[in-house]
């Protein structure tokens, strides 16, 4: 397991999601992320934002609290999307090992905010943003899949971009 701090690691950008100060991932996952990035044009870069977060840690406790509040709020905002709450707010493997990561996109030096309001971003806004950056998003997803990453089945979570490393 590697511990990465904010900055660049072998050319991969790292920006831990608040309140984390570092990201833990498998050494093999870093290698595969670098390979995925190498498949992209130079103007399009990956940004690692989340990795392994041990359940029994202050961070794990904080995430659980946020998750509980988030589920309540999400169900209030989107009563018709009730069944998505678990997919969106579940730990999604981040509490298991360093093979579950969230990635963001940097296009021409600017981070693409596909979810300006986080997971509360209305689906219609999500569609509009994805449409605007359709090519970049498709390229990144394709290169990640090519390097052994599986994207999340939930469309909102897939924009996080949550993926699981599952080598074939
Ligand atoms: Zn995730």
Coordinates of N, CA, C and O and ligand atoms in Angstrom, one line a residue:
X1 N 0.8 -1.2 0.0 CA 0.0 0.0 0.0 C 0.9 1.2 0.0 O 1.8 1.4 0.8
X2 N 0.5 2.2 -0.9 CA 1.3 3.4 -0.9 C 0.5 4.6 -0.3 O -0.8 4.6 -0.4
X3 N 1.2 5.5 0.3 CA 0.5 6.7 0.8 C 0.9 7.9 -0.1 O 2.1 8.2 -0.2
X4 N 0.0 8.6 -0.7 CA 0.3 9.7 -1.6 C -0.2 11.0 -1.0 O -1.4 11.0 -0.6
X5 N 0.6 12.0 -1.1 CA 0.1 13.3 -0.6 C -0.2 14.2 -1.8 O 0.1 13.8 -2.9
X6 N -0.9 15.3 -1.5 CA -1.2 16.2 -2.6 C 0.0 16.6 -3.5 O 1.1 16.8 -2.9
X7 N -0.2 16.6 -4.8 CA 0.9 16.9 -5.6 C 0.9 15.9 -6.8 O -0.1 15.4 -7.2
X8 N 2.1 15.7 -7.4 CA 2.2 14.9 -8.5 C 3.1 13.7 -8.2 O 4.2 13.8 -7.6
X9 N 2.7 12.5 -8.5 CA 3.4 11.3 -8.3 C 3.7 10.5 -9.6 O 2.8 10.0 -10.1
X10 N 4.9 10.6 -10.0 CA 5.3 10.0 -11.3 C 4.4 10.6 -12.4 O 4.0 9.9 -13.4
X11 N 3.9 11.8 -12.3 CA 3.1 12.4 -13.3 C 1.6 12.3 -13.0 O 0.8 12.8 -13.8
X12 N 1.2 11.5 -12.0 CA -0.2 11.4 -11.7 C -0.6 12.5 -10.6 O 0.1 12.5 -9.6
X13 N -1.6 13.3 -10.9 CA -2.0 14.3 -9.9 C -2.8 13.7 -8.8 O -3.6 12.8 -9.0
X14 N -2.5 14.2 -7.6 CA -3.2 13.7 -6.4 C -3.8 14.9 -5.6 O -3.1 15.8 -5.3
X15 N -5.1 14.8 -5.3 CA -5.7 15.9 -4.5 C -6.7 15.2 -3.6 O -7.9 15.0 -4.0
X16 N -6.3 14.8 -2.4 CA -7.2 14.1 -1.5 C -8.5 14.9 -1.2 O -8.4 16.1 -1.0
X17 N -9.6 14.2 -1.2 CA -10.9 14.9 -0.9 C -10.9 15.2 0.6 O -10.6 14.4 1.5
X18 N -11.3 16.5 0.9 CA -11.4 16.9 2.2 C -12.2 15.9 3.1 O -13.2 15.4 2.6
X19 N -11.9 15.7 4.3 CA -10.8 16.2 5.1 C -9.5 15.4 5.0 O -8.6 15.6 5.9
X20 N -9.4 14.5 4.1 CA -8.2 13.6 4.0 C -7.0 14.5 3.7 O -7.1 15.5 2.9
X21 N -5.8 14.1 4.1 CA -4.6 14.8 3.8 C -3.7 13.9 2.9 O -2.7 14.3 2.4
X22 N -4.1 12.6 2.7 CA -3.3 11.7 1.9 C -4.3 10.7 1.3 O -5.4 10.6 1.7
X23 N -3.8 9.9 0.3 CA -4.6 8.9 -0.3 C -3.8 7.6 -0.3 O -2.6 7.6 -0.6
X24 N -4.4 6.5 0.2 CA -3.7 5.2 0.2 C -4.3 4.4 -0.9 O -5.5 4.2 -1.1
X25 N -3.4 3.9 -1.8 CA -3.8 2.9 -2.8 C -2.7 1.8 -3.0 O -1.6 2.0 -2.5
X26 N -3.2 0.8 -3.6 CA -2.2 -0.3 -4.0 C -1.2 0.2 -4.9 O -1.5 1.0 -5.8
X27 N 0.0 -0.3 -4.8 CA 1.1 0.0 -5.7 C 0.7 -0.3 -7.1 O 0.9 0.4 -8.1
X28 N 0.0 -1.5 -7.3 CA -0.4 -1.9 -8.6 C -1.4 -1.0 -9.2 O -1.4 -0.7 -10.4
X29 N -2.3 -0.5 -8.4 CA -3.3 0.4 -8.9 C -2.7 1.7 -9.4 O -3.1 2.3 -10.4
X30 N -1.7 2.2 -8.7 CA -1.0 3.4 -9.1 C -0.4 3.2 -10.5 O -0.5 4.0 -11.4
X31 N 0.3 2.0 -10.7 CA 0.9 1.6 -11.9 C -0.2 1.6 -13.0 O 0.1 2.2 -14.1
X32 N -1.3 1.1 -12.8 CA -2.4 0.9 -13.8 C -3.0 2.3 -14.1 O -3.3 2.6 -15.3
X33 N -3.1 3.2 -13.1 CA -3.6 4.5 -13.3 C -2.6 5.3 -14.2 O -3.0 6.1 -15.1
X34 N -1.3 5.1 -14.0 CA -0.3 5.8 -14.9 C -0.4 5.3 -16.3 O -0.3 6.0 -17.2
X35 N -0.7 4.0 -16.4 CA -0.9 3.4 -17.8 C -2.1 4.0 -18.4 O -2.1 4.3 -19.6
X36 N -3.2 4.1 -17.6 CA -4.4 4.7 -18.2 C -4.2 6.1 -18.6 O -4.7 6.6 -19.7
X37 N -3.4 6.9 -17.8 CA -3.2 8.3 -18.2 C -2.3 8.4 -19.4 O -2.5 9.3 -20.2
X38 N -1.4 7.4 -19.6 CA -0.5 7.5 -20.7 C -1.3 7.3 -22.0 O -0.8 7.6 -23.1
X39 N -2.5 6.7 -22.0 CA -3.3 6.5 -23.2 C -4.0 7.8 -23.6 O -4.6 7.8 -24.6
X40 N -4.0 8.8 -22.7 CA -4.8 10.0 -22.9 C -3.9 11.0 -23.6 O -2.7 11.0 -23.4
X41 N -4.6 12.0 -24.3 CA -3.8 13.1 -24.9 C -3.2 13.9 -23.8 O -3.8 13.9 -22.7
X42 N -2.1 14.6 -24.0 CA -1.4 15.4 -23.0 C -2.3 16.4 -22.3 O -2.1 16.7 -21.1
X43 N -3.3 16.9 -23.0 CA -4.2 18.0 -22.4 C -5.2 17.4 -21.4 O -5.8 18.2 -20.7
X44 N -5.3 16.1 -21.4 CA -6.3 15.5 -20.5 C -5.5 14.6 -19.5 O -4.8 13.7 -19.8
X45 N -5.7 15.0 -18.2 CA -4.9 14.3 -17.1 C -5.9 13.7 -16.1 O -7.0 14.2 -15.9
X46 N -5.5 12.7 -15.4 CA -6.3 12.1 -14.3 C -5.9 12.8 -13.0 O -4.7 13.3 -12.8
X47 N -6.8 12.9 -12.1 CA -6.6 13.4 -10.8 C -7.2 12.4 -9.7 O -8.4 12.2 -9.7
X48 N -6.3 11.9 -8.9 CA -6.8 10.9 -7.9 C -7.3 11.6 -6.7 O -6.6 12.5 -6.2
X49 N -8.5 11.3 -6.3 CA -9.1 12.1 -5.1 C -9.4 11.2 -3.9 O -9.6 11.7 -2.8
X50 N -9.5 9.9 -4.1 CA -9.9 9.1 -3.0 C -9.4 7.6 -3.2 O -9.4 7.2 -4.3
X51 N -9.0 7.0 -2.1 CA -8.5 5.6 -2.2 C -9.1 4.9 -1.0 O -10.2 5.0 -0.6
X52 N -8.2 4.1 -0.3 CA -8.5 3.3 0.8 C -8.7 4.2 2.0 O -7.9 5.1 2.3
X53 N -9.9 4.0 2.7 CA -10.1 4.8 4.0 C -10.5 3.8 5.0 O -11.7 3.3 5.0
X54 N -9.6 3.4 5.9 CA -9.9 2.4 6.9 C -11.2 2.8 7.7 O -11.4 3.9 8.1
X55 N -12.0 1.8 7.9 CA -13.3 1.9 8.6 C -13.0 2.4 10.0 O -13.7 3.3 10.5
X56 N -12.0 1.8 10.7 CA -11.8 2.2 12.1 C -10.8 3.3 12.2 O -9.7 3.1 12.7
X57 N -11.1 4.5 11.7 CA -10.2 5.6 11.7 C -11.1 6.8 11.9 O -12.3 6.8 11.7
X58 N -10.5 8.0 12.2 CA -11.3 9.2 12.4 C -12.0 9.5 11.0 O -13.1 9.9 11.0
X59 N -11.2 9.3 10.0 CA -11.7 9.6 8.7 C -12.9 8.7 8.3 O -14.0 9.2 7.9
X60 N -12.8 7.4 8.6 CA -13.8 6.5 8.4 C -15.1 6.9 9.2 O -16.2 6.8 8.6
X61 N -14.9 7.3 10.4 CA -16.0 7.7 11.2 C -16.7 9.0 10.7 O -17.9 9.1 10.6
X62 N -15.9 9.9 10.2 CA -16.4 11.1 9.6 C -17.2 10.8 8.4 O -18.3 11.3 8.2
X63 N -16.7 9.9 7.5 CA -17.4 9.6 6.3 C -18.7 8.9 6.6 O -19.7 9.1 5.9
X64 N -18.7 8.1 7.7 CA -20.0 7.4 8.0 C -21.0 8.4 8.4 O -22.2 8.3 8.1
X65 N -20.6 9.4 9.2 CA -21.5 10.5 9.7 C -22.1 11.3 8.5 O -23.3 11.5 8.4
X66 N -21.2 11.7 7.6 CA -21.6 12.4 6.4 C -22.5 11.6 5.6 O -23.5 12.1 5.0
X67 N -22.3 10.3 5.5 CA -23.1 9.4 4.7 C -24.5 9.3 5.3 O -25.5 9.4 4.5
X68 N -24.6 9.2 6.6 CA -25.9 9.2 7.2 C -26.7 10.5 7.0 O -27.9 10.4 6.6
X69 N -26.1 11.6 7.2 CA -26.7 12.9 6.9 C -27.1 13.0 5.4 O -28.1 13.5 5.1
X70 N -26.1 12.6 4.6 CA -26.3 12.6 3.1 C -27.5 11.8 2.7 O -28.3 12.3 1.9
X71 N -27.7 10.6 3.2 CA -28.8 9.8 2.8 C -30.1 10.4 3.1 O -31.0 10.5 2.3
X72 N -30.2 11.0 4.3 CA -31.4 11.7 4.8 C -31.8 12.8 3.8 O -32.9 13.0 3.4
X73 N -30.7 13.6 3.6 CA -30.9 14.8 2.7 C -31.3 14.4 1.3 O -32.2 15.0 0.6
X74 N -30.6 13.4 0.8 CA -30.8 12.9 -0.6 C -32.2 12.4 -0.8 O -32.8 12.7 -1.8
X75 N -32.7 11.7 0.2 CA -34.0 11.1 0.1 C -35.1 12.2 0.2 O -36.2 12.1 -0.4
X76 N -34.7 13.3 0.9 CA -35.6 14.5 0.9 C -35.7 15.2 -0.4 O -36.7 15.6 -0.9
X77 N -34.5 15.4 -1.0 CA -34.4 16.1 -2.2 C -34.9 15.3 -3.4 O -35.5 15.9 -4.3
X78 N -34.6 14.0 -3.4 CA -34.9 13.2 -4.5 C -35.7 11.9 -4.1 O -35.2 10.8 -4.2
X79 N -37.0 12.2 -3.6 CA -37.8 11.0 -3.2 C -37.9 9.9 -4.2 O -38.0 8.7 -3.9
X80 N -37.9 10.3 -5.5 CA -38.1 9.3 -6.5 C -36.8 8.5 -6.8 O -36.8 7.6 -7.6
X81 N -35.7 8.9 -6.2 CA -34.4 8.2 -6.5 C -34.0 7.5 -5.3 O -32.8 7.2 -5.1
X82 N -35.0 7.1 -4.5 CA -34.7 6.4 -3.2 C -33.7 5.2 -3.3 O -32.9 5.1 -2.5
X83 N -33.9 4.5 -4.4 CA -33.1 3.2 -4.5 C -31.7 3.5 -4.9 O -30.8 2.6 -4.9
X84 N -31.4 4.8 -5.2 CA -30.0 5.1 -5.6 C -29.1 5.5 -4.4 O -27.9 5.5 -4.5
X85 N -29.8 5.8 -3.2 CA -29.0 6.3 -2.1 C -27.9 5.3 -1.6 O -26.8 5.8 -1.3
X86 N -28.2 4.0 -1.6 CA -27.2 3.1 -1.2 C -26.0 3.1 -2.1 O -24.8 3.0 -1.7
X87 N -26.3 3.1 -3.4 CA -25.2 3.1 -4.4 C -24.3 4.3 -4.3 O -23.1 4.3 -4.4
X88 N -25.0 5.4 -4.0 CA -24.3 6.7 -4.0 C -23.5 6.9 -2.7 O -22.4 7.4 -2.6
X89 N -24.2 6.5 -1.6 CA -23.6 6.8 -0.3 C -22.9 5.6 0.4 O -22.3 5.7 1.4
X90 N -23.0 4.5 -0.2 CA -22.3 3.3 0.3 C -20.8 3.6 0.3 O -20.3 4.4 -0.4
X91 N -20.0 2.8 1.1 CA -18.6 3.0 1.1 C -18.0 2.6 -0.2 O -16.8 3.0 -0.6
X92 N -18.7 1.8 -1.0 CA -18.3 1.4 -2.4 C -16.9 0.8 -2.4 O -16.1 0.9 -3.3
X93 N -16.5 0.1 -1.3 CA -15.2 -0.6 -1.2 C -14.1 0.2 -0.7 O -13.0 -0.3 -0.5
X94 N -14.3 1.5 -0.5 CA -13.2 2.4 -0.1 C -12.7 1.9 1.3 O -11.5 2.2 1.7
X95 N -13.6 1.2 2.1 CA -13.2 0.8 3.4 C -12.6 -0.7 3.4 O -12.3 -1.2 4.4
X96 N -12.4 -1.2 2.2 CA -12.0 -2.6 2.1 C -10.5 -2.7 1.8 O -9.7 -3.2 2.6
X97 N -10.1 -2.1 0.7 CA -8.6 -2.1 0.3 C -8.3 -1.0 -0.7 O -9.2 -0.2 -1.0
X98 N -7.1 -0.9 -1.1 CA -6.6 0.2 -2.0 C -6.9 0.0 -3.4 O -6.1 0.5 -4.3
X99 N -7.9 -0.8 -3.8 CA -8.3 -1.0 -5.2 C -9.5 -0.3 -5.6 O -10.0 -0.5 -6.7
X100 N -10.1 0.5 -4.7 CA -11.3 1.3 -5.0 C -11.0 2.8 -4.9 O -10.6 3.3 -3.9
X101 N -11.1 3.4 -6.0 CA -10.6 4.8 -6.1 C -11.6 5.7 -6.7 O -12.5 5.3 -7.4
X102 N -11.5 7.0 -6.5 CA -12.2 8.1 -7.2 C -11.2 8.9 -8.0 O -10.2 9.2 -7.5
X103 N -11.6 9.2 -9.2 CA -10.7 9.9 -10.1 C -11.5 11.1 -10.6 O -12.7 11.1 -10.8
X104 N -10.8 12.2 -10.9 CA -11.4 13.4 -11.5 C -10.6 13.7 -12.8 O -9.5 13.1 -13.0
X105 N -11.1 14.6 -13.6 CA -10.5 14.9 -14.9 C -9.9 16.3 -14.8 O -10.5 17.2 -14.3
X106 N -8.8 16.5 -15.4 CA -8.2 17.8 -15.6 C -8.0 18.0 -17.1 O -7.3 17.2 -17.8
X107 N -8.7 19.0 -17.6 CA -8.6 19.3 -19.1 C -7.9 20.6 -19.3 O -8.4 21.6 -18.8
X108 N -6.9 20.6 -20.0 CA -6.0 21.8 -20.2 C -5.8 22.6 -18.9 O -6.0 23.8 -18.8
X109 N -5.4 21.8 -17.9 CA -5.0 22.4 -16.6 C -6.1 22.7 -15.7 O -5.9 23.2 -14.6
X110 N -7.4 22.5 -16.2 CA -8.5 22.9 -15.3 C -9.3 21.7 -14.9 O -9.6 20.8 -15.8
X111 N -9.6 21.6 -13.6 CA -10.4 20.4 -13.2 C -11.8 20.5 -13.7 O -12.5 21.5 -13.5
X112 N -12.3 19.4 -14.2 CA -13.7 19.4 -14.7 C -14.6 19.0 -13.5 O -14.4 18.0 -12.9
X113 N -15.5 19.9 -13.2 CA -16.5 19.6 -12.2 C -17.7 19.1 -12.8 O -18.6 19.8 -13.2
X114 N -17.8 17.8 -12.9 CA -19.0 17.2 -13.5 C -20.2 17.2 -12.5 O -21.3 17.1 -12.9
X115 N -19.8 17.3 -11.2 CA -20.9 17.3 -10.2 C -20.6 18.5 -9.3 O -20.1 18.5 -8.2
X116 N -21.0 19.7 -9.8 CA -20.8 21.0 -9.1 C -21.4 21.0 -7.7 O -20.9 21.6 -6.8
X117 N -22.5 20.2 -7.5 CA -23.2 20.2 -6.2 C -23.0 18.8 -5.6 O -23.8 18.3 -4.9
X118 N -21.9 18.2 -6.0 CA -21.6 16.8 -5.5 C -22.7 15.9 -6.0 O -23.3 16.1 -7.1
X119 N -23.0 14.9 -5.2 CA -24.0 13.9 -5.6 C -25.4 14.5 -5.6 O -26.3 13.8 -6.1
X120 N -25.5 15.7 -5.1 CA -26.9 16.4 -5.1 C -27.1 17.1 -6.4 O -28.2 17.7 -6.6
X121 N -26.1 17.1 -7.3 CA -26.3 17.8 -8.6 C -27.5 17.1 -9.3 O -27.5 15.9 -9.5
X122 N -28.5 17.9 -9.7 CA -29.6 17.3 -10.4 C -29.2 16.6 -11.7 O -28.3 17.0 -12.4
X123 N -29.8 15.4 -12.0 CA -29.4 14.6 -13.1 C -29.4 15.4 -14.4 O -28.6 15.2 -15.3
X124 N -30.3 16.4 -14.6 CA -30.4 17.2 -15.8 C -29.1 18.0 -15.9 O -28.5 18.2 -17.0
X125 N -28.6 18.6 -14.8 CA -27.3 19.3 -14.9 C -26.2 18.4 -15.2 O -25.2 18.7 -15.9
X126 N -26.2 17.2 -14.6 CA -25.2 16.2 -14.9 C -25.1 15.9 -16.4 O -24.0 16.0 -16.9
X127 N -26.2 15.7 -17.0 CA -26.3 15.4 -18.4 C -25.7 16.6 -19.2 O -24.9 16.3 -20.2
X128 N -26.0 17.8 -18.8 CA -25.5 18.9 -19.6 C -24.0 19.0 -19.5 O -23.3 19.3 -20.5
X129 N -23.5 18.8 -18.3 CA -22.0 18.9 -18.1 C -21.3 17.8 -18.9 O -20.3 18.0 -19.4
X130 N -21.9 16.6 -18.8 CA -21.3 15.5 -19.5 C -21.3 15.7 -21.0 O -20.3 15.5 -21.7
X131 N -22.4 16.3 -21.5 CA -22.5 16.6 -22.9 C -21.5 17.5 -23.3 O -20.8 17.4 -24.4
X132 N -21.2 18.5 -22.5 CA -20.2 19.6 -22.8 C -18.8 19.0 -22.9 O -18.0 19.4 -23.7
X133 N -18.5 18.0 -22.1 CA -17.2 17.4 -22.1 C -17.3 15.9 -22.5 O -16.4 15.1 -22.0
X134 N -18.2 15.6 -23.3 CA -18.5 14.2 -23.7 C -17.2 13.4 -24.1 O -17.0 12.3 -23.7
X135 N -16.5 14.1 -25.0 CA -15.3 13.4 -25.5 C -14.3 13.1 -24.5 O -13.8 11.9 -24.4
X136 N -14.0 14.1 -23.6 CA -13.0 13.9 -22.6 C -13.5 12.8 -21.6 O -12.7 11.9 -21.2
X137 N -14.7 12.8 -21.2 CA -15.3 11.8 -20.3 C -15.2 10.4 -20.9 O -14.8 9.5 -20.2
X138 N -15.6 10.3 -22.1 CA -15.6 9.0 -22.8 C -14.2 8.5 -22.9 O -13.9 7.3 -22.6
X139 N -13.2 9.3 -23.2 CA -11.8 8.9 -23.3 C -11.3 8.4 -22.0 O -10.6 7.3 -22.0
X140 N -11.6 9.1 -21.0 CA -11.1 8.7 -19.6 C -11.7 7.4 -19.2 O -11.0 6.5 -18.8
X141 N -13.0 7.3 -19.4 CA -13.6 6.0 -19.0 C -13.1 4.9 -19.8 O -12.8 3.8 -19.2
X142 N -12.9 5.1 -21.1 CA -12.4 4.0 -21.9 C -11.0 3.6 -21.5 O -10.7 2.4 -21.4
X143 N -10.1 4.6 -21.3 CA -8.7 4.2 -20.9 C -8.7 3.5 -19.5 O -7.9 2.6 -19.3
X144 N -9.5 3.9 -18.6 CA -9.6 3.3 -17.3 C -10.0 1.8 -17.5 O -9.4 0.9 -16.9
X145 N -11.1 1.6 -18.2 CA -11.6 0.3 -18.5 C -10.5 -0.6 -19.1 O -10.3 -1.8 -18.8
X146 N -9.8 0.0 -20.1 CA -8.8 -0.7 -20.8 C -7.7 -1.2 -19.8 O -7.1 -2.2 -20.1
X147 N -7.5 -0.5 -18.7 CA -6.4 -0.8 -17.8 C -6.9 -1.6 -16.6 O -6.2 -1.7 -15.6
X148 N -8.1 -2.2 -16.7 CA -8.6 -3.1 -15.6 C -9.5 -2.5 -14.6 O -9.8 -3.1 -13.6
X149 N -9.9 -1.2 -14.8 CA -10.8 -0.6 -13.9 C -12.3 -0.8 -14.3 O -12.6 -0.7 -15.5
X150 N -13.1 -1.1 -13.4 CA -14.6 -1.1 -13.6 C -15.2 0.1 -13.1 O -15.0 0.5 -12.0
X151 N -16.1 0.7 -13.9 CA -16.8 2.0 -13.5 C -18.0 1.6 -12.8 O -18.6 0.6 -13.0
X152 N -18.4 2.5 -11.9 CA -19.6 2.3 -11.1 C -20.9 2.2 -11.9 O -21.0 3.0 -12.9
X153 N -21.8 1.4 -11.6 CA -23.0 1.2 -12.4 C -24.0 2.4 -12.2 O -24.8 2.7 -13.1
X154 N -23.9 3.1 -11.1 CA -24.8 4.2 -10.9 C -24.3 5.4 -11.6 O -23.1 5.8 -11.5
X155 N -25.1 6.1 -12.4 CA -24.6 7.2 -13.3 C -24.0 8.3 -12.5 O -23.0 8.9 -12.9
X156 N -24.6 8.7 -11.3 CA -24.1 9.8 -10.5 C -22.7 9.4 -9.9 O -21.7 10.1 -10.0
X157 N -22.6 8.2 -9.4 CA -21.4 7.7 -8.8 C -20.3 7.5 -9.9 O -19.1 7.7 -9.6
X158 N -20.8 7.2 -11.1 CA -19.8 7.0 -12.2 C -19.2 8.3 -12.6 O -18.1 8.4 -13.1
X159 N -19.8 9.4 -12.2 CA -19.2 10.7 -12.5 C -18.3 11.2 -11.4 O -17.6 12.2 -11.6
X160 N -18.2 10.4 -10.3 CA -17.3 10.8 -9.2 C -15.8 10.9 -9.6 O -15.1 11.6 -8.9
X161 N -15.2 10.1 -10.4 CA -15.5 8.9 -11.1 C -15.1 7.7 -10.3 O -13.9 7.5 -10.1
X162 N -16.0 7.0 -9.7 CA -15.6 5.9 -8.8 C -15.3 4.7 -9.7 O -16.1 4.3 -10.6
X163 N -14.2 4.0 -9.5 CA -13.9 2.8 -10.2 C -13.2 1.8 -9.3 O -12.5 2.1 -8.3
X164 N -13.4 0.5 -9.6 CA -12.8 -0.6 -8.9 C -11.8 -1.3 -9.8 O -12.1 -1.6 -10.9
X165 N -10.6 -1.5 -9.2 CA -9.6 -2.2 -10.0 C -9.9 -3.7 -9.9 O -9.8 -4.3 -8.9
X166 N -10.2 -4.3 -11.0 CA -10.5 -5.7 -11.1 C -9.8 -6.3 -12.3 O -10.3 -6.5 -13.4
X167 N -8.5 -6.7 -12.1 CA -7.7 -7.2 -13.2 C -8.3 -8.5 -13.7 O -8.8 -9.3 -12.9
X168 N -8.3 -8.7 -15.0 CA -8.9 -9.9 -15.6 C -7.8 -11.0 -15.8 O -6.6 -10.6 -15.9
Ligands
LIG1 ZN1 -15.7 6.1 -4.7

